[in-house]
Short mmCIF file of C-alpha atoms in Angstrom, two decimals:
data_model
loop_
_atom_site.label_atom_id
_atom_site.label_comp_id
_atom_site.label_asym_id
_atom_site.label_seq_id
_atom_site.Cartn_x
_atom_site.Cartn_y
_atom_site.Cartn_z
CA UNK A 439 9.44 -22.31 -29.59
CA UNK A 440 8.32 -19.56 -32.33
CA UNK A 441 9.85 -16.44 -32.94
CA UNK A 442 7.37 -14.51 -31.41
CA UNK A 443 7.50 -16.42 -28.28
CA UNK A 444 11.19 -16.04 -27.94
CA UNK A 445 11.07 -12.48 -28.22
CA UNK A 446 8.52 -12.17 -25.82
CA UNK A 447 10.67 -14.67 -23.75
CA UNK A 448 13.39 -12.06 -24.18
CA UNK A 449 11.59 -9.06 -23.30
CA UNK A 450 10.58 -10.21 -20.13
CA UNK A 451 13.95 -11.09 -19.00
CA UNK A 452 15.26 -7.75 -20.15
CA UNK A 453 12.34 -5.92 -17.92
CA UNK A 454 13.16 -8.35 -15.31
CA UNK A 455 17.21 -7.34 -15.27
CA UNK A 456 16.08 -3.37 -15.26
CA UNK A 457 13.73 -4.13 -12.44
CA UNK A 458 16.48 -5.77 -10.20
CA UNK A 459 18.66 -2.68 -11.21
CA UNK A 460 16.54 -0.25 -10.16
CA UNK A 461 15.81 -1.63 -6.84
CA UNK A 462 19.46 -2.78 -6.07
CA UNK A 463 20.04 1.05 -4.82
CA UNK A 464 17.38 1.15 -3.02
CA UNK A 465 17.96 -2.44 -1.20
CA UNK A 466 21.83 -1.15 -0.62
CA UNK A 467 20.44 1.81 1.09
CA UNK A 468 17.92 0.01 3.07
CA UNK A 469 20.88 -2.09 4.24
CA UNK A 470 23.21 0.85 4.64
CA UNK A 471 20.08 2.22 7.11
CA UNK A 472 19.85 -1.22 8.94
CA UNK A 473 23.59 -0.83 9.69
CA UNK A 474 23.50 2.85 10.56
CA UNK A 475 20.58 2.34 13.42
CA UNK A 476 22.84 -0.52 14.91
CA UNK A 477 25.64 1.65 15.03
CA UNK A 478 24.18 4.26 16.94
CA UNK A 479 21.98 1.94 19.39
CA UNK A 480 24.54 -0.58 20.28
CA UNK A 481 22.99 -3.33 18.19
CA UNK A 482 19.97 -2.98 20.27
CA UNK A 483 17.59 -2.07 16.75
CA UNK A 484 18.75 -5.31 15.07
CA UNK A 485 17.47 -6.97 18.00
CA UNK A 486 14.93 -10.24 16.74
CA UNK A 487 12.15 -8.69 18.80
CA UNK A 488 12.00 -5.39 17.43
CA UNK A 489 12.74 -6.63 13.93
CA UNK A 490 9.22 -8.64 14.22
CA UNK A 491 8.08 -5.26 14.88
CA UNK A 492 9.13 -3.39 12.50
CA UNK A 493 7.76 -6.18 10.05
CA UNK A 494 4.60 -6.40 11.69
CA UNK A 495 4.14 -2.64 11.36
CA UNK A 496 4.86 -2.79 7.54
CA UNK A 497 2.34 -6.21 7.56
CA UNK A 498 -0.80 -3.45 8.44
CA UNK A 499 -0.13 -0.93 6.42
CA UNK A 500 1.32 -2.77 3.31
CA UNK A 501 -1.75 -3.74 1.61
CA UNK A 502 -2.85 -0.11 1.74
CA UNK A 503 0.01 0.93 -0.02
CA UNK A 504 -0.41 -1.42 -2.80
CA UNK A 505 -3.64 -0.63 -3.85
CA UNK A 506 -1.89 3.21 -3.96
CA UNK A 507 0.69 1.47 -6.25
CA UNK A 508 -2.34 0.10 -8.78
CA UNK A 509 -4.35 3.74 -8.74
CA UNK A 510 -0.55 5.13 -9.22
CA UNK A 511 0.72 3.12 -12.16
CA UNK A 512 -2.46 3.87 -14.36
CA UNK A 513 -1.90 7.57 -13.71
CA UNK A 514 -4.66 8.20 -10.57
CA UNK A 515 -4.16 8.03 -6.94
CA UNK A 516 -6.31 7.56 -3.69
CA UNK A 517 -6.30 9.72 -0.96
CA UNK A 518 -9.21 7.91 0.56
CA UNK A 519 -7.27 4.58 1.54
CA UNK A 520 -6.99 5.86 5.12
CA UNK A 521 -10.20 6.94 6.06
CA UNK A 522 -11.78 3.71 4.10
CA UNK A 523 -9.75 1.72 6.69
CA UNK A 524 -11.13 3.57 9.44
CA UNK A 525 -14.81 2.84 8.19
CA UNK A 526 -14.18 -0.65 8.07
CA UNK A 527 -12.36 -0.77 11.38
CA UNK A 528 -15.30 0.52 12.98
CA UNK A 529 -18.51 -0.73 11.16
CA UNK A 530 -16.71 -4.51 11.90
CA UNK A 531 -16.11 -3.71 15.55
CA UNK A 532 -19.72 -2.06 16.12
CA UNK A 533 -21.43 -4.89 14.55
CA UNK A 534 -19.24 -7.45 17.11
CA UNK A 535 -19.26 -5.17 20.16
CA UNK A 536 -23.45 -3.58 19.56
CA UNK A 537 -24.93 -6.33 18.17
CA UNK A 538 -22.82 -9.14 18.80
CA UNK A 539 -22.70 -10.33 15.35
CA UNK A 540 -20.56 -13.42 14.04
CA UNK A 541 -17.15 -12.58 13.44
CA UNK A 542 -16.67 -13.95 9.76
CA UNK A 543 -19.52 -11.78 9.39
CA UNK A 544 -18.52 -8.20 10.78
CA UNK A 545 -15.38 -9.17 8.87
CA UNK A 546 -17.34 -9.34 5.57
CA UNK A 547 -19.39 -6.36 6.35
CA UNK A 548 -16.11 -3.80 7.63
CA UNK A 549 -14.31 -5.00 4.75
CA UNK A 550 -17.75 -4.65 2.05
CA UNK A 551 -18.21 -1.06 3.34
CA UNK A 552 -14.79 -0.07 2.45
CA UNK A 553 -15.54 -2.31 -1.16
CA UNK A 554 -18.17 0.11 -1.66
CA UNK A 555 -16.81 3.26 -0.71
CA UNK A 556 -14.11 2.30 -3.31
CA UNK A 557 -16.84 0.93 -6.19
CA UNK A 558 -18.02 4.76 -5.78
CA UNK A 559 -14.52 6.00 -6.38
CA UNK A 560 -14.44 4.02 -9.06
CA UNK A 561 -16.95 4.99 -10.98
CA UNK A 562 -16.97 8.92 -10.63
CA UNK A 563 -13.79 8.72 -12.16
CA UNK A 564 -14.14 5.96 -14.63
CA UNK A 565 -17.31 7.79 -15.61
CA UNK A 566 -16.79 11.21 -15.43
CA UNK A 567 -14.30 13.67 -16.01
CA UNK A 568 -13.32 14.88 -12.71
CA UNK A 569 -9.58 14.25 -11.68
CA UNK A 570 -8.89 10.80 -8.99
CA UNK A 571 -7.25 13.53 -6.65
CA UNK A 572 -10.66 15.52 -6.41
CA UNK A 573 -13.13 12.22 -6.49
CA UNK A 574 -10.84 10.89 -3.53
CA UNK A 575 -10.10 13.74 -2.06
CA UNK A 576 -13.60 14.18 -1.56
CA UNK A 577 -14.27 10.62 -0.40
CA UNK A 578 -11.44 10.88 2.03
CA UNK A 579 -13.48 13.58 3.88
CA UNK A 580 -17.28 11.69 3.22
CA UNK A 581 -15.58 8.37 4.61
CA UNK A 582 -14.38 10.04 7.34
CA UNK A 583 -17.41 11.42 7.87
CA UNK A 584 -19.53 8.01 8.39
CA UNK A 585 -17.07 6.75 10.48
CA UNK A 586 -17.24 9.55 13.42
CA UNK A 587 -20.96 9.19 12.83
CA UNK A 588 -20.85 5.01 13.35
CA UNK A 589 -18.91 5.18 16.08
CA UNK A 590 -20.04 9.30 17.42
CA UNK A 591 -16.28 10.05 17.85
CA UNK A 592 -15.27 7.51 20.12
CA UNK A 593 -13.75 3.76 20.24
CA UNK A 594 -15.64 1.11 19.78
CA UNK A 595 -13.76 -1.28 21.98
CA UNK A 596 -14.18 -5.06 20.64
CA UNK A 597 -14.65 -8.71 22.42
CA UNK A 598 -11.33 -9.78 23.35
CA UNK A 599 -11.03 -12.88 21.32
CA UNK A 600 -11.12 -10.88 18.31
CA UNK A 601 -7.84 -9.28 18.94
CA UNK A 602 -6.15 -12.98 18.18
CA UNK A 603 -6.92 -12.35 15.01
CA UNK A 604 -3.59 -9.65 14.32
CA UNK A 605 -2.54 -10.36 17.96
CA UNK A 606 -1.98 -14.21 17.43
CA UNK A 607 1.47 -16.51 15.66
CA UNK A 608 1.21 -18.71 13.25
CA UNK A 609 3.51 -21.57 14.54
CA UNK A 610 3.96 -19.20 18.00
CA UNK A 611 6.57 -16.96 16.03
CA UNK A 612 5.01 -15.62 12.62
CA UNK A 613 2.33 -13.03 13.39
CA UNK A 614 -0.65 -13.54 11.52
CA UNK A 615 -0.89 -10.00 9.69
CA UNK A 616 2.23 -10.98 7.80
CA UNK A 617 0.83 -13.74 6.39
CA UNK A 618 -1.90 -11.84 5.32
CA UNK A 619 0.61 -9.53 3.73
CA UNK A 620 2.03 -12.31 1.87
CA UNK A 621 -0.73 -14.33 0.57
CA UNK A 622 -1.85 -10.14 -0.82
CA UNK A 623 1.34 -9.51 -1.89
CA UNK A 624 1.15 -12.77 -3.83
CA UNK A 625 -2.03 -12.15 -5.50
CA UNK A 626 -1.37 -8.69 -6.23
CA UNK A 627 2.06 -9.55 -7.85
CA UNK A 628 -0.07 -12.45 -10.40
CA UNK A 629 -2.47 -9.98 -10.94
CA UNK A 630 0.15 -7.74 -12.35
CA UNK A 631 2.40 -9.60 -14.21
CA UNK A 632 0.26 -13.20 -15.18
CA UNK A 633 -3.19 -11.37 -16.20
CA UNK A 634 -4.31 -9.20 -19.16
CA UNK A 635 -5.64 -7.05 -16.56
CA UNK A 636 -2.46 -6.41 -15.29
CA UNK A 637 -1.39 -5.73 -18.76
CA UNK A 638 -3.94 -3.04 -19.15
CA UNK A 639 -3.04 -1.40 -16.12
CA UNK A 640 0.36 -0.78 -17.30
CA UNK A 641 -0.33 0.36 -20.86
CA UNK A 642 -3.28 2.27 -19.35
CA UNK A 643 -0.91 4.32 -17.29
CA UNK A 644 1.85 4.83 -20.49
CA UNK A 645 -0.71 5.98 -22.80
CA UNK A 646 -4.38 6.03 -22.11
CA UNK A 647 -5.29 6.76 -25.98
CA UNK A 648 -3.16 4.31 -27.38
CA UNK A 649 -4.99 1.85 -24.95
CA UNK A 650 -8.32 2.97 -26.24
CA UNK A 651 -7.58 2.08 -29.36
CA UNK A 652 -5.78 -1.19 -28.73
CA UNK A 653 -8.97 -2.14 -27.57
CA UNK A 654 -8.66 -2.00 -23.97
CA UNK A 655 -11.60 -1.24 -21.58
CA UNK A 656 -10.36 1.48 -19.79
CA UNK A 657 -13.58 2.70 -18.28
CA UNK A 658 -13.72 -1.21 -16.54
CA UNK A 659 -10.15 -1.59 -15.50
CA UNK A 660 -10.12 1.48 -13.55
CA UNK A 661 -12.89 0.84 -12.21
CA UNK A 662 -11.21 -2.55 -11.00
CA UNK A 663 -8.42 -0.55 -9.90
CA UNK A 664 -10.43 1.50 -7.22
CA UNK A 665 -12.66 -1.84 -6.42
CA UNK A 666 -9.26 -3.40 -5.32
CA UNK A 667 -8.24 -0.23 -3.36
CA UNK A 668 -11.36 -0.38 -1.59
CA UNK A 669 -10.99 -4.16 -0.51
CA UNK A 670 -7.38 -4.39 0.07
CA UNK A 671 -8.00 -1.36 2.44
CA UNK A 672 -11.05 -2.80 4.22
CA UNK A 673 -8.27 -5.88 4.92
CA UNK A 674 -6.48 -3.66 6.64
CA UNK A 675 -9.26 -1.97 8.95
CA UNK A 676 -10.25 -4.94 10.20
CA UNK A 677 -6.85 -6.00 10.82
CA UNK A 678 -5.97 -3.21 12.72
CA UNK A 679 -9.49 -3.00 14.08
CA UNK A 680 -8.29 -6.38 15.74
CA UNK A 681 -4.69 -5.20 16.35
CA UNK A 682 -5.92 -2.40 18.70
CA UNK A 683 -9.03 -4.35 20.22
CA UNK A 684 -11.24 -1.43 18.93
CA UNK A 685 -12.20 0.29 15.82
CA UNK A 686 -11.55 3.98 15.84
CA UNK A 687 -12.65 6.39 13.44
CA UNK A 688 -9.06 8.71 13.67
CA UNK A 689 -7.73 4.79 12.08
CA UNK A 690 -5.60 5.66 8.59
CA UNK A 691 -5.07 9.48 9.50
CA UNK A 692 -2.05 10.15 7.25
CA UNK A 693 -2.03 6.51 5.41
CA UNK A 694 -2.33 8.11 1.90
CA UNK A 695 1.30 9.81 2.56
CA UNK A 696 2.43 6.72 4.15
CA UNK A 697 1.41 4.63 0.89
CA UNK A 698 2.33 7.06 -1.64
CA UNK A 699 5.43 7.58 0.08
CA UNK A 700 6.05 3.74 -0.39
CA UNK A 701 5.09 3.48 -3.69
CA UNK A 702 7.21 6.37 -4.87
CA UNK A 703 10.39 5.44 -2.91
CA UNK A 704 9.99 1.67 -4.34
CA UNK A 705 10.39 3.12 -7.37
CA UNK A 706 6.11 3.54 -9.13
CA UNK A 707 5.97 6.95 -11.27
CA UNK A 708 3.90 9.36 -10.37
CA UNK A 709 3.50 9.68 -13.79
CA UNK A 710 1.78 6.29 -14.66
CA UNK A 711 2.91 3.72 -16.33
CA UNK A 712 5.70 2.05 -14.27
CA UNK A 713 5.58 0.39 -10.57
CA UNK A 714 5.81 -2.96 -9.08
CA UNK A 715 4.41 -4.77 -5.85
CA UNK A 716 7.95 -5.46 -4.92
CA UNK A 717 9.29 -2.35 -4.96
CA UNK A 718 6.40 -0.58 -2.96
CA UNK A 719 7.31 -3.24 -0.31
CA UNK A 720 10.90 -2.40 -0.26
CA UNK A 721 9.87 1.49 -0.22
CA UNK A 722 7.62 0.39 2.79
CA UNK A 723 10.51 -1.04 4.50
CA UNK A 724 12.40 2.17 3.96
CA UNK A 725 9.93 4.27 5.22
CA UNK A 726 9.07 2.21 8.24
CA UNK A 727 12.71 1.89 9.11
CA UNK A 728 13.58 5.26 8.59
CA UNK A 729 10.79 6.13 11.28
CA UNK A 730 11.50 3.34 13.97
CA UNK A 731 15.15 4.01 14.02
CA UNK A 732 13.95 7.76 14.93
CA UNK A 733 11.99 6.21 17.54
CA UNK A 734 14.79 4.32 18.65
CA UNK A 735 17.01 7.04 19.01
CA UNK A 736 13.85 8.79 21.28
CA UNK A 737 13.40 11.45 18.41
CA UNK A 738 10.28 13.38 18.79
CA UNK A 739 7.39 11.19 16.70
CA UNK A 740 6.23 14.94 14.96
CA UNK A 741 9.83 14.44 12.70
CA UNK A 742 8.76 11.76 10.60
CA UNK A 743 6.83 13.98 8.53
CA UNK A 744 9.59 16.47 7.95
CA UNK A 745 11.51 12.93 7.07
CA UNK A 746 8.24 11.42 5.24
CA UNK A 747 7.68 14.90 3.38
CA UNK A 748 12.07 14.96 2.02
CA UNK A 749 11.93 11.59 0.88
CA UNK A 750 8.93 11.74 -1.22
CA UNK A 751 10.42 15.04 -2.74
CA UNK A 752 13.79 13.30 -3.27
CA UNK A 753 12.06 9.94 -4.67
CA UNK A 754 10.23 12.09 -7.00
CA UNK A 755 13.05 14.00 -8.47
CA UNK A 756 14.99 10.97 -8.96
CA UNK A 757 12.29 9.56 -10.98
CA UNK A 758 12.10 12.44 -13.29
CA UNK A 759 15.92 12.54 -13.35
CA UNK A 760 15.90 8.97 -14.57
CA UNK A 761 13.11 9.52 -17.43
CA UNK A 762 15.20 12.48 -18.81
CA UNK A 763 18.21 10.79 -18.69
CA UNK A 764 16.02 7.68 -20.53
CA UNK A 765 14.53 10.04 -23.03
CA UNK A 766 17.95 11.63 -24.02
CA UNK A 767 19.10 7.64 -24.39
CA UNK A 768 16.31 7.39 -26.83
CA UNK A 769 16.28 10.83 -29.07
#
C-alpha cells in the first residue's frame, strides 16, 4: 500500500474515532433517558410493545430529517420538508381514492410531486442569490398551499388495502416503515461517505470558495441536495399517507423543527460542514423519546415544544462551545 493510501487509511480511522466520541454522550444520555422513563412508569415504557412504537414513530419521520441533515451540512436548510410530505400524502391518496389509479402509480406520482417541489428549491438557490431559509420558507407556504387546494381542506380517506403498506410486518413483527428507514438510512450513509458527491457536500459546507476552486460543481450538488430532500420527503408522505388511511393536507405541520431538532442534537452544525446520518438518527431517538416518555407520564402534548424549543437551544450552544474550544486547540 502507498504512502498516500495509508494516510488516507489513517485519516479515516482518526474521523471515525472522533465520530464515536462525539456521539458516545449523546448515546449515554439516550440510555440515561431510557432508564429514567422506566423508573417513573414502573417499567411499563420499556415495555416491547411500546418500544415498536416509539421506533415506528422515528421510522416516518426519519427520512425527513435526513434530507435536513444534507441541506444542513452544506450550510442551507429546508423548511419545506413538512408541507412537501403533505403534498405527496395527498396527491397519492386522491389519485387512489378519485380516480382509482394503480397503487405503484399514485406512489410514483405523491412521491414525484414532492421531487419537484424540491427540484424548484433547488434551483432558486443553486441559481440565485436568495438565502435556502427564504427560498424554503417560501415553498413551505406555496406547498402548503396546493395541498389544501388538492384535497379543499379535508381528508382524502384511502382504499383500505393501502394502509398495509405502513400498517403491515415484515415476518409478522418488523413493521414495514422501518425497513424503509433502513434500506434510506443505508443509501444515505454510502452516499455520504463512499461517493465524491458526498465528498463535495462536506467541503461544500466547510468552505464554499475553496470548493469552487477545487473544482467542485457547487451549483449541481446543491441542487442534488434539495432533489434528495424532495424525494426522501415524498417517501415519507406516502408512508404516512398509508399509515393514517388518508392523506391530509395539515400532514408535516412542525416536521422542519422535528428534523432540525434531530439533526442538531445528533450532533450536524448549523454552521455547515459537519453531520452524519447516524447521528441525526440517534438525535431522532432522543427527541422522540424525550416526547413519548412525556406522553407516558400523561403530560399535556402542547410541552414538547417548550422541550423541542430547549434542546435545540442547548444542542446549538454545545456545538459552538465545542468549535471554540477546537479553534483555541488549533491557534
Amino acid at each position: 500500500m502507498s504512502s498516500e493510501n495509508v494516510k488516507k487509511v489513517s485519516m479515516r480511522r482518526v474521523r471515525a474515532e472522533q465520530s464515536v466520541k462525539s456521539k458516545l454522550g449523546l448515546l449515554i444520555a439516550f440510555v440515561l433517558m431510557l432508564a429514567i422513563f422506566a423508573l417513573l412508569t414502573n417499567g411499563e415504557f420499556l415495555r416491547w410493545r411500546n418500544m415498536v412504537n416509539l421506533v415506528r414513530t422515528v421510522s416516518l419521520y426519519a427520512p425527513v430529517a435526513f434530507a435536513m441533515t444534507l441541506c444542513l451540512i452544506i450550510g442551507g436548510i429546508d423548511l419545506s420538508v413538512g408541507a412537501l410530505c403533505a403534498v405527496a400524502s395527498t396527491y397519492c391518496a386522491g389519485l387512489l381514492a378519485n380516480y382509482g389509479l394503480n397503487t405503484g402509480l399514485a406512489l410514483v406520482v405523491g412521491i414525484g410531486m414532492a421531487t419537484a417541489m424540491g427540484t424548484v428549491n433547488g434551483l432558486l438557490i443553486s441559481r440565485t442569490s436568495m438565502p435556502p431559509f427564504i427560498v424554503t420558507l417560501s415553498m413551505m407556504q406555496a406547498a402548503r398551499g396546493v395541498a389544501y387546494i388538492y384535497s379543499a381542506g379535508k381528508p382524502i380517506r384511502t382504499p383500505t388495502d393501502f394502509g398495509s403498506l405502513a400498517n403491515g410486518y415484515l415476518f409478522d413483527v418488523i413493521p414495514y416503515p422501518i425497513i424503509v428507514m433502513l434500506v434510506v438510512m443505508v443509501v444515505m450513509l454510502i452516499l455520504l461517505n463512499k461517493t465524491r458527491f458526498g465528498r463535495s457536500i462536506y467541503t461544500i459546507g466547510g468552505n464554499r470558495e475553496a470548493a469552487r476552486f477545487s473544482g467542485i460543481d457547487v451549483r449541481s450538488t446543491t441542487l442534488w441536495v434539495y432533489i434528495i430532500s424532495g424525494l426522501l420527503c415524498g417517501i415519507c408522505g406516502v408512508i404516512w399517507a398509508s399509515r393514517l388511511y388518508s392523506g391530509q393536507p395539515t400532514l408535516g405541520s412542525g416536521a422542519e423543527m422535528n428534523a432540525i431538532a434531530s439533526a442538531i442534537v445528533g450532533g450536524t452544525s448549523m454552521a455547515g460542514g459537519s453531520g452524519t446520518i447516524g447521528g441525526t438518527l440517534l438525535g431522532a431517538f432522543v427527541i422522540q423519546t424525550l416526547t413519548s416518555g412525556l406522553e407516558f407520564l400523561d403530560v399535556p402534548f402542547y410541552y414538547k415544544f417548550i422541550v423541542q424549543g430547549a434542546v435545540i437551544i442547548i444542542a446549538v450552544y454545545i456545538d459552538i462551545k465545542r468549535k471554540e474550544i477546537a479553534a483555541r486547540k488549533h491557534s
